[in-house]
Coordinates of C-alpha atoms and ligand atoms in Angstrom, one line a residue:
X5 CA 105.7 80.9 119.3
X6 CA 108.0 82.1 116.2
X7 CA 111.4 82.9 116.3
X8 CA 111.4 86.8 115.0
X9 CA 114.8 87.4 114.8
X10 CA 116.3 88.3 111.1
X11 CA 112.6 87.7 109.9
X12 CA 111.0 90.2 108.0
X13 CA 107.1 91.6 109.5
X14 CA 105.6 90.2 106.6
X15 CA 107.6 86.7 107.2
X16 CA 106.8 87.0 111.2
X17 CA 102.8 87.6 110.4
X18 CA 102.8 84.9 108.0
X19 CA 104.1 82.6 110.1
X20 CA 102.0 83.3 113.3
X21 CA 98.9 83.4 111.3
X22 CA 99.4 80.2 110.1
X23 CA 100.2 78.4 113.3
X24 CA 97.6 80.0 115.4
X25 CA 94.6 79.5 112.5
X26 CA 94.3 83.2 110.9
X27 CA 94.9 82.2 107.6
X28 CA 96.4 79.5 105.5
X29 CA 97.6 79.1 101.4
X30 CA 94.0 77.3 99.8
X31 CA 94.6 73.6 98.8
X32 CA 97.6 73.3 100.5
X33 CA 98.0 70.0 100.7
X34 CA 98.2 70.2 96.7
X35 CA 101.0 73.1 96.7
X36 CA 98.4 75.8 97.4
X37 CA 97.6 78.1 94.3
X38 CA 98.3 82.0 94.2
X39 CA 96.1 84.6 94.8
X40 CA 93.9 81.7 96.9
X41 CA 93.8 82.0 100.9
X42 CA 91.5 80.2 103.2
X43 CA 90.7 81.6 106.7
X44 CA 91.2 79.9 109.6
X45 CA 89.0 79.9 112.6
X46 CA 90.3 83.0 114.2
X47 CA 91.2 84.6 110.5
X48 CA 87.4 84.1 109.8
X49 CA 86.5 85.1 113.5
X50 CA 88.5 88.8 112.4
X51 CA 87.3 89.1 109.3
X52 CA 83.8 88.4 110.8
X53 CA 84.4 91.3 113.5
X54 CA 85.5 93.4 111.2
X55 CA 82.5 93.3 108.8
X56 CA 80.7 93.8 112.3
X57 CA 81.9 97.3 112.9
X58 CA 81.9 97.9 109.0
X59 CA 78.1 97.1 108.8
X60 CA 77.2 99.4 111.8
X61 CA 79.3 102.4 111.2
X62 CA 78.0 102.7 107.0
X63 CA 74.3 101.2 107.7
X64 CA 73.5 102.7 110.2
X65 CA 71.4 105.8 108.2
X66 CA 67.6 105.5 107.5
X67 CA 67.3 104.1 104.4
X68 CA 70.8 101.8 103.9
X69 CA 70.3 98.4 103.9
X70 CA 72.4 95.6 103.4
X71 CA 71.0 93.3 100.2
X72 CA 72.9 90.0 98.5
X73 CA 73.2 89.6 94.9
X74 CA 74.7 86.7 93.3
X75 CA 78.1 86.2 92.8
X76 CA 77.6 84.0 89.2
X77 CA 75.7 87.3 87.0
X78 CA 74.7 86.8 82.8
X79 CA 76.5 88.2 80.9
X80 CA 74.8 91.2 79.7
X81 CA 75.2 92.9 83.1
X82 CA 79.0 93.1 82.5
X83 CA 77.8 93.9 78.8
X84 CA 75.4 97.0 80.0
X85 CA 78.6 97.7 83.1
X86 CA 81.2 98.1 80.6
X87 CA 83.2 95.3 82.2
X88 CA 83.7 93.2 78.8
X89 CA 84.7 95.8 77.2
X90 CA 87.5 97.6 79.5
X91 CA 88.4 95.5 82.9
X92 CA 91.9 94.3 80.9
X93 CA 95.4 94.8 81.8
X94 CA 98.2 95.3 79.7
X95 CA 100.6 92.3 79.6
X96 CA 104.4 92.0 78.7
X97 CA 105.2 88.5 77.4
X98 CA 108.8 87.1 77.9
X99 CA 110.3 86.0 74.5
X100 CA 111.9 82.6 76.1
X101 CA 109.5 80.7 78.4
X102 CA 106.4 82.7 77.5
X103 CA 105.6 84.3 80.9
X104 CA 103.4 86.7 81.0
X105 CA 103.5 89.6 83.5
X106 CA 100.9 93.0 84.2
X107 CA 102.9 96.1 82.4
X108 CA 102.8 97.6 86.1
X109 CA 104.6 95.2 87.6
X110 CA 107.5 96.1 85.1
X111 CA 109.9 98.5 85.2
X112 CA 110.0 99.6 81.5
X113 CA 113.8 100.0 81.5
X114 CA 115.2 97.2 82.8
X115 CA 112.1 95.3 81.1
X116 CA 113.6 91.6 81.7
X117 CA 111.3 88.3 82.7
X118 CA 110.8 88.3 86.3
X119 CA 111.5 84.4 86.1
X120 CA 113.9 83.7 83.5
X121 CA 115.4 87.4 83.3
X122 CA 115.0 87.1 79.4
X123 CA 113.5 90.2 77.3
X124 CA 110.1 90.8 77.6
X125 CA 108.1 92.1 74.5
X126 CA 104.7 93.6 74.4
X127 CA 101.8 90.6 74.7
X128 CA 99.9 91.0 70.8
X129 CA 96.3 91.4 72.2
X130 CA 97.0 93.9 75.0
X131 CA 94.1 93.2 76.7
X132 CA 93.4 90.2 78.9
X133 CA 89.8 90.4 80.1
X134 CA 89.8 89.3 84.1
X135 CA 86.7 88.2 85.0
X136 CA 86.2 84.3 85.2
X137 CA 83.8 83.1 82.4
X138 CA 81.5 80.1 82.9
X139 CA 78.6 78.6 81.6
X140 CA 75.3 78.0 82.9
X141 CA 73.4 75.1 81.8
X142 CA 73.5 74.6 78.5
X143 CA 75.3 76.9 77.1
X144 CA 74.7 80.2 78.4
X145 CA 77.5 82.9 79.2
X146 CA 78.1 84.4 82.8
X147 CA 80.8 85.8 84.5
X148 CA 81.9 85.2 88.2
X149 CA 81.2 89.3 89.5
X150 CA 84.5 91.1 89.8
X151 CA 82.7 93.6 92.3
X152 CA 80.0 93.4 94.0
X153 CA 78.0 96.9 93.1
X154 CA 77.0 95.0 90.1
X155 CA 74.3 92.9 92.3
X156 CA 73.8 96.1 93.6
X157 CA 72.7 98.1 90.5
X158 CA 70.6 95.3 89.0
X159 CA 68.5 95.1 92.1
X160 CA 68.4 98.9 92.9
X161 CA 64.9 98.9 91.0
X162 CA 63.2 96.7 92.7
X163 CA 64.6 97.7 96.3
X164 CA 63.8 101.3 95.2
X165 CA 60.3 100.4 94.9
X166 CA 60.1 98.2 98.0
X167 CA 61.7 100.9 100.5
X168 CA 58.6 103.2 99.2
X169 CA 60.8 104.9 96.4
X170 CA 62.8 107.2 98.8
X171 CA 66.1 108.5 98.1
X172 CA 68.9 108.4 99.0
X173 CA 68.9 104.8 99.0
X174 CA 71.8 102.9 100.1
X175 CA 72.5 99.4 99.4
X176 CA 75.3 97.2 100.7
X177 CA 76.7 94.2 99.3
X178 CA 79.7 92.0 101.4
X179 CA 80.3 89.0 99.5
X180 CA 83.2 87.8 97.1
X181 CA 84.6 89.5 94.0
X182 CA 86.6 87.5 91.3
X183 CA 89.3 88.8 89.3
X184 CA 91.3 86.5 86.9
X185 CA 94.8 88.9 88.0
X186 CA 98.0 87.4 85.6
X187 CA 100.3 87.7 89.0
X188 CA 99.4 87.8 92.3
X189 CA 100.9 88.5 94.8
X190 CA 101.8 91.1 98.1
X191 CA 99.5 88.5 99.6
X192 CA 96.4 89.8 100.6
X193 CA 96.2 92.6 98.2
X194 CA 96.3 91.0 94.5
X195 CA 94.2 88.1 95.0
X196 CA 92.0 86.0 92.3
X197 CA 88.7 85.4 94.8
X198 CA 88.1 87.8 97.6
X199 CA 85.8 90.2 99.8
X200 CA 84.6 93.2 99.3
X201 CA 82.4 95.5 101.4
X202 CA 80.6 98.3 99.2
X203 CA 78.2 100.4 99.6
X204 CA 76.3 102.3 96.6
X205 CA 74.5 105.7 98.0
X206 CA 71.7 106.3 94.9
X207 CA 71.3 109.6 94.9
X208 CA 69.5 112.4 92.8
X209 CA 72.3 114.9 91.6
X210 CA 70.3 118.0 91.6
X211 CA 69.1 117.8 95.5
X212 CA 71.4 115.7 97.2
X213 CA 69.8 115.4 100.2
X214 CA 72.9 114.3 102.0
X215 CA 74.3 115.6 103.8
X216 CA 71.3 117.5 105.1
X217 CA 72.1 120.8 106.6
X218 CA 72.5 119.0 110.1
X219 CA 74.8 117.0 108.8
X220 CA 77.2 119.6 106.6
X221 CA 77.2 121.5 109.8
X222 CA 79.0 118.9 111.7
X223 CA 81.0 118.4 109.1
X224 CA 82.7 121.7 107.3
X225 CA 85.3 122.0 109.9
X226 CA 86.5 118.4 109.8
X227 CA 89.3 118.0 108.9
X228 CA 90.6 115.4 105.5
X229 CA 93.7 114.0 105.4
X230 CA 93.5 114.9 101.8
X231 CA 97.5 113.7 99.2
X232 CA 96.2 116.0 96.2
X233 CA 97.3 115.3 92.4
X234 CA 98.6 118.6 92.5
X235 CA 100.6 118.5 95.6
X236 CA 102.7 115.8 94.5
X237 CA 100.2 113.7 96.9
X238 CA 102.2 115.2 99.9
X239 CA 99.3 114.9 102.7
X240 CA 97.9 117.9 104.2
X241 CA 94.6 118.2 106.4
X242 CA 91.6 120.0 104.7
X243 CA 88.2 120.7 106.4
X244 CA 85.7 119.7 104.0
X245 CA 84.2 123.5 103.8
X246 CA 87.9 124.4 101.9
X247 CA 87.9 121.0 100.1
X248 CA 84.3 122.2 98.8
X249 CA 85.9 125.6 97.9
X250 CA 89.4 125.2 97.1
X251 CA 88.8 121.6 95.3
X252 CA 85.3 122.2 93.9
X253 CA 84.8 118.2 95.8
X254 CA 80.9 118.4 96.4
X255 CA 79.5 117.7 99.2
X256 CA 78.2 114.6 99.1
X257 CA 81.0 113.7 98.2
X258 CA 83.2 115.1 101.1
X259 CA 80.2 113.5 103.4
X260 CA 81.6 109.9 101.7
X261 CA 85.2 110.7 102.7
X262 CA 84.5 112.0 106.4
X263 CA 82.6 108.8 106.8
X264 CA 85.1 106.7 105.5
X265 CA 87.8 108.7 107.1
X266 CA 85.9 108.2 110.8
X267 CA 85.6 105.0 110.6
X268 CA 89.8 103.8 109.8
X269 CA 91.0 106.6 112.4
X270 CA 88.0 106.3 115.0
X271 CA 86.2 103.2 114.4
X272 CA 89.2 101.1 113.3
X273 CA 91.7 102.5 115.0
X274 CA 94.2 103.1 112.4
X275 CA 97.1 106.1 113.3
X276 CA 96.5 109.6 111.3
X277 CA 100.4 109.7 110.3
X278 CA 99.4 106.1 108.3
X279 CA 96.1 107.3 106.5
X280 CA 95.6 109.3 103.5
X281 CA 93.0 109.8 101.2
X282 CA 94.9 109.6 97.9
X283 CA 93.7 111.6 94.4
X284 CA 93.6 109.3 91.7
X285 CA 94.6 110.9 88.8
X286 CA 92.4 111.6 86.1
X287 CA 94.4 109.0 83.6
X288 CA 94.3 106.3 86.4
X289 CA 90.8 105.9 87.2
X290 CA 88.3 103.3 86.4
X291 CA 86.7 103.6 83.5
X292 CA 83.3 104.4 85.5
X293 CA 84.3 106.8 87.9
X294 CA 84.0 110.9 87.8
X295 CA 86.1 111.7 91.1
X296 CA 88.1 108.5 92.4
X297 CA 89.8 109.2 96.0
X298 CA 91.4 106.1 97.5
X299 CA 92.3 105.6 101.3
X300 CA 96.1 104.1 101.4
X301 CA 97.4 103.0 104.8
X302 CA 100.8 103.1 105.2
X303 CA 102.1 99.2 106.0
X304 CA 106.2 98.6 106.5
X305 CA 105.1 94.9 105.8
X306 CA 104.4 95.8 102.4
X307 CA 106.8 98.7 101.7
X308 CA 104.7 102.0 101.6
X309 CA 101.4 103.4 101.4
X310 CA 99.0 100.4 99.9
X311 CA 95.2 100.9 98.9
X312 CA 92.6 99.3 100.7
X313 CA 89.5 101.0 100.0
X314 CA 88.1 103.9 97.5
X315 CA 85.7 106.4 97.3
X316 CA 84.2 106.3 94.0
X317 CA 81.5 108.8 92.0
X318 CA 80.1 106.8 89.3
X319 CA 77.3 109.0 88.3
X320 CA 74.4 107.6 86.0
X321 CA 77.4 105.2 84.4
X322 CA 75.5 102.2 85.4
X323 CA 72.0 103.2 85.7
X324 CA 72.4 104.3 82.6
X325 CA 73.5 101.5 80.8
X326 CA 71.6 98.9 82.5
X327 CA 68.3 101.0 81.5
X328 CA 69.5 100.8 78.1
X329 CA 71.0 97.5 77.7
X330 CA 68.1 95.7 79.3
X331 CA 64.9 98.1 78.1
X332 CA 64.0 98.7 82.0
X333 CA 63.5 101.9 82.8
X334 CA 65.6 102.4 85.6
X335 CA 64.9 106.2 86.2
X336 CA 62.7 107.5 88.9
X337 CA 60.2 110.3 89.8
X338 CA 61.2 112.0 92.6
X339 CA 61.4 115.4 94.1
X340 CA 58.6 116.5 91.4
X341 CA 60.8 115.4 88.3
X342 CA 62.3 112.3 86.5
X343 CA 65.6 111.3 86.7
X344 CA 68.3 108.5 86.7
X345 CA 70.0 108.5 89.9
X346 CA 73.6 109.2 90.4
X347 CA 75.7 106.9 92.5
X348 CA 78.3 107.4 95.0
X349 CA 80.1 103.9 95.8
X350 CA 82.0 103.1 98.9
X351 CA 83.8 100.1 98.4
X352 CA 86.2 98.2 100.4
X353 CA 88.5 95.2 99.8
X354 CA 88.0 93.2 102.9
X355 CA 91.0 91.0 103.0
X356 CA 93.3 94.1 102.2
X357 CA 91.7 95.7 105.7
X358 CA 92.4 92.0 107.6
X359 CA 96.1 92.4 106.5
X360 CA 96.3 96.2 107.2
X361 CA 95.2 94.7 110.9
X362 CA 97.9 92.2 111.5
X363 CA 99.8 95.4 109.9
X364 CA 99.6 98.2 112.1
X365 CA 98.8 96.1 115.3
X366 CA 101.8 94.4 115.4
X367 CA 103.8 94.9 118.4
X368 CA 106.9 93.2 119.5
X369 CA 108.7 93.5 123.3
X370 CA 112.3 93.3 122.6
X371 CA 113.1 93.2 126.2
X372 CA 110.7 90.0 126.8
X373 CA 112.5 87.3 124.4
X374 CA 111.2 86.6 121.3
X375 CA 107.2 86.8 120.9
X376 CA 104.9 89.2 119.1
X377 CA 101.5 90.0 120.1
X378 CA 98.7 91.9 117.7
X379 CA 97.1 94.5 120.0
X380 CA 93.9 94.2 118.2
X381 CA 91.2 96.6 119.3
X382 CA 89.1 94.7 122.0
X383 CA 85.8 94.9 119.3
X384 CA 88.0 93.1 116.8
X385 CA 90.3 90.4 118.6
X386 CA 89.0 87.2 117.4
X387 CA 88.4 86.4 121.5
X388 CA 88.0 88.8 123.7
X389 CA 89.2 86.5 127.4
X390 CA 90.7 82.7 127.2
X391 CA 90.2 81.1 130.2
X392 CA 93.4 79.6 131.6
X393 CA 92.7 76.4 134.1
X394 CA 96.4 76.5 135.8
X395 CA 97.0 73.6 137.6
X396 CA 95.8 69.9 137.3
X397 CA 93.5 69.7 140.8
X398 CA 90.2 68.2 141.0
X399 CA 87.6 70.2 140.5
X400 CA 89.6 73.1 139.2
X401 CA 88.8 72.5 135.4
X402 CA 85.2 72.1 136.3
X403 CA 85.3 75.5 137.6
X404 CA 87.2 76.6 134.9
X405 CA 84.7 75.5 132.3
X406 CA 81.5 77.2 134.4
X407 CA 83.9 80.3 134.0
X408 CA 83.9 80.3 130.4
X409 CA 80.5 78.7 130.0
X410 CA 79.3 82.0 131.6
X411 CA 81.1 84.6 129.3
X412 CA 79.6 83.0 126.7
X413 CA 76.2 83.5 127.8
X414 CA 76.9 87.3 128.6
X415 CA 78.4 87.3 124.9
X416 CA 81.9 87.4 125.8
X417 CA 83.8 85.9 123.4
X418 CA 86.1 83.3 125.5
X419 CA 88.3 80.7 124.7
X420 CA 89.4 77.6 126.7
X421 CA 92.9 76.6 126.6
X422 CA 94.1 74.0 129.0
X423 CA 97.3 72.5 127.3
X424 CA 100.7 73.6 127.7
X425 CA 102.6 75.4 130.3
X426 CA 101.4 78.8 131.3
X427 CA 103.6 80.6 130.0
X428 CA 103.2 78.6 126.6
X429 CA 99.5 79.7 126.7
X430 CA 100.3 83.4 127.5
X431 CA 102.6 83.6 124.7
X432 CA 99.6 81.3 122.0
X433 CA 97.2 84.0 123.6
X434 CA 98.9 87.3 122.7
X435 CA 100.1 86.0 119.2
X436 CA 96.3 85.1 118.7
X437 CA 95.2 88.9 119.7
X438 CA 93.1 88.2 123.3
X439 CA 93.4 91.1 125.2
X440 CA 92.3 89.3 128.8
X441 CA 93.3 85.7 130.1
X442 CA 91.5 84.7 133.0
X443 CA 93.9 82.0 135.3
X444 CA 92.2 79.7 137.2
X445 CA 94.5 78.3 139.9
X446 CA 94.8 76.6 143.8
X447 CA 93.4 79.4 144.8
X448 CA 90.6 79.6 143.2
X449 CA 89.2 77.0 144.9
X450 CA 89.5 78.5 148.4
X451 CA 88.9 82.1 147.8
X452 CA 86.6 81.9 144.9
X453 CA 88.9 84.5 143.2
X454 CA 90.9 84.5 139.2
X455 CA 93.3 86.3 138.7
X456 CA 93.1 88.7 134.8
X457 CA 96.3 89.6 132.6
X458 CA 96.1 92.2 130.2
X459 CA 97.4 91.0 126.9
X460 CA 99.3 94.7 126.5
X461 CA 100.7 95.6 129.7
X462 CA 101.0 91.9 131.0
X463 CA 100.1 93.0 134.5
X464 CA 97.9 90.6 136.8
X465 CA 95.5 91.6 139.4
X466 CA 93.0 88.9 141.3
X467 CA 89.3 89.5 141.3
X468 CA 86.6 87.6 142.9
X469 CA 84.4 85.3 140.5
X470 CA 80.9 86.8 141.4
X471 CA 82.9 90.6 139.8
X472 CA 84.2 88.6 136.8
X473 CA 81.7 89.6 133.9
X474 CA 81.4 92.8 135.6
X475 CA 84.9 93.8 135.1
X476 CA 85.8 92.7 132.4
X477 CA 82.5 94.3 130.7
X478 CA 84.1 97.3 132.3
X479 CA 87.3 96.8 130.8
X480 CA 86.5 95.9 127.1
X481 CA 84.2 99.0 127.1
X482 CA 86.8 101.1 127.7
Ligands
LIG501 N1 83.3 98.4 92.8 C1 84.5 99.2 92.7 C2 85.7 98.4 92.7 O1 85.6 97.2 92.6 P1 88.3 98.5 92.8 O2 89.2 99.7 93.1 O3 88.5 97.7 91.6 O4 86.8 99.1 92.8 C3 87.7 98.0 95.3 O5 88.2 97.6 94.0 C4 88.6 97.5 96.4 O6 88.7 96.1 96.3 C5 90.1 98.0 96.3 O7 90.2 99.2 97.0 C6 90.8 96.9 97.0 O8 90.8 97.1 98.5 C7 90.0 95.6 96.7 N2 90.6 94.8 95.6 C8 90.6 95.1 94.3 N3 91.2 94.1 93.6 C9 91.7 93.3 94.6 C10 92.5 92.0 94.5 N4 92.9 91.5 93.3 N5 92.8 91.4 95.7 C11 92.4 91.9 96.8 N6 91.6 93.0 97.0 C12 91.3 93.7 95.8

């Protein structure tokens, strides 16, 4: 249990996600080192959930399937992906102690060392390549990936073939990305090694194909919660048949933004008032991308609407050059002519979305001393029941173990916690997220009968063991 008074909510997350095993600094023991974070068992248990609900809400088309690449590529593919050439950031170097800092992380006017408040002066070679070199074998150049559609592109031939050359064609990639970033920092969102989740849709630009009809007709009156360029990125909701119109966005590409929309408001849970789909300006995109929509969550623990995911039309960019980098012809035949498919990326920083979860399902009872619990929606909670054995009598921990033993098996998720005083374990329970805890007690051993406590109203009622799994499939179904 923290103390959460005069702490800030990033401080107050921080500190329950180390002591209850979400997520802890990497190498520790050695200082820890920034823009490195290790998952703990019930950090990795999240994440894992989370990729859970990812996988079958964007795979769950004909014709998307989930491949793995490697996260060590040669280097021509960042060659032929234009990654050698342009993924730099400008850096500001201080005149005294030499630190360097990202040009966006300074404010030009009051331009002054962020560690030694010295003058800063404009780094001679304003680029600083971030990928991670390295060398294989002998002596030949790589790069640790700094996304994942990389995999994705190189293997689309082959796959394309293999799925009997039908588009579109979606593959998914979850693994790590690796970015060399001068300062890390806001925790989980500038890191040097983390997940993504991203999903390329290949595509032939003439004939879509998606949506299909069906689908555009359960989709024109939806409504986007769309922050337009134009509109001083004030948010306003747009169905997608006046975002095709008004916007000229096609419509694949408003299919891509329902989807991703659905899944952070419906799937994930996240409030409409903290969700936008924010227009990246034509001057801010990445070098790659034709139309660039990112969603931003609003988070108070970081300040303000934060990115966490982006919507990306890369066109032939890739195809293109990996056709003529590595002499492949990566165009197909299809729908009676020859083409290089166009690509529509869905990509998502996975550590960014864990944090955005801590974020919004914070909750704190000021009336009930000082804990916090995370109301994590029941698919994501790292457990979904702990199983509470309340008193030291014989035979009562044996009962509480056949308990638990038997959620398992009905793939409940269910944790056993047996030390401390009960209201100790409450308190570990809702700072870890479990929505149920199941109390074994006296008399349990009478009446054959638990009693459950809901993690978010705190109230207790006593059910009979033989109704256990019954109810509480009933209740984490609702
Ligand atoms: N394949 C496209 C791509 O990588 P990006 O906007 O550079 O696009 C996609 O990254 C997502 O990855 C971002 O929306 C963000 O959620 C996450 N991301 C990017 N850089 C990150 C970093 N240094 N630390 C944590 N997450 C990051």
């Amino acid at each position: 249990m923290v103390s959460t008074k005069n702490v800030s909510k990033s401080d107050e997350i921080l500190s329950v996600a180390s002591t209850r095993g979400f997520f802890f600094p990497t190498a520790g023991i050695y200082g820890g080192r920034a823009g490195f974070y290790t998952y703990g068992h019930l950090g990795k248990l999240l994440k894992s959930n989370w990729e859970f609900l990812w996988r079958k809400h964007f795979l769950s088309k004909d014709n998307f399937w989930e491949v793995q690449s490697n996260n060590i590529l040669p280097e021509p593919v960042f060659k032929a992906s234009g990654h050698l050439e342009n993924f730099s950031e400008c850096r500001v170097k201080c005149s005294k102690c030499n630190s360097e800092f990202r040009i966006d992380d300074i404010v030009l006017d009051d331009s002054k060392c962020l560690k030694c408040n010295n003058k800063l002066v404009l780094s001679k070679d304003d680029g600083f390549n971030m990928m991670f070199p390295l060398v294989v074998g002998s002596g030949e150049k790589a790069y640790l990936s700094p996304e994942t559609a990389q995999g994705a592109y190189i293997t689309f031939k082959d796959e394309f073939k293999a799925t009997r050359g039908k588009l579109p064609l979606g593959l998914a990639i979850l693994d790590k990305a690796y970015r060399n970033e001068l300062s890390p920092r806001n925790l989980f969102f500038r890191l040097r090694e983390f997940s993504q989740a991203e999903l390329q849709i290949f595509f032939n630009p003439d004939l879509p194909g998606f949506p299909d009809d069906v689908e555009w007709k359960g989709i024109k009156d939806y409504g986007l919660l769309l922050a337009q360029a134009d509109n001083n990125h004030k948010v306003s909701k747009v169905s997608c048949s006046d975002a095709f119109k008004k916007f000229k966005l096609p419509k694949f590409y408003l299919s891509g933004l329902v989807r991703v929309q659905k899944f952070f408001l419906d799937i994930i849970g996240v409030p409409s008032d903290k969700f936008r789909l924010f227009e990246v300006p034509e001057g801010d995109r990445a070098f790659y991308n034709r139309i660039h929509y990112d969603v931003e969550i609003l988070l108070d623990s970081l300040g303000g609407f934060k990115e966490v995911a982006g919507v990306h039309y890369r066109g032939d960019h890739d195809l293109s050059r990996h056709q003529s980098l590595s002499k492949e012809k990566l165009e197909v035949f299809h729908d009676g002519k020859r083409f290089i498919p166009h690509v529509l990326e869905l990509s998502f920083g996975v550590d960014r979305n864990v944090w955005l979860l801590f974020d919004i399902f914070y909750h704190k009872d000021l009336k009930k001393s000082d804990t916090l619990l995370f109301r994590f929606p029941k698919l994501l909670a790292p457990f979904q029941v702990s199983v509470l054995p309340l008193v030291n009598k014989e035979g009562l921990d044996v009962k509480a173990l056949e308990i638990h033993n038997s959620f398992r098996n009905a793939g409940i998720s269910s944790f056993f916690d047996d030390s401390g005083s009960i209201g100790k374990r409450y308190a570990r329970n809702d700072e870890a997220g479990t929505p149920f805890c199941v109390t074994v007690d006296g008399q349990t051993l009478d009446d054959e009968s638990v009693t459950i406590r809901v993690r978010d109203t705190s109230e207790q009622s006593r059910v009979k063991i033989g109704e256990l799994i019954i109810t509480l499939q009933r209740l984490l179904s609702r």
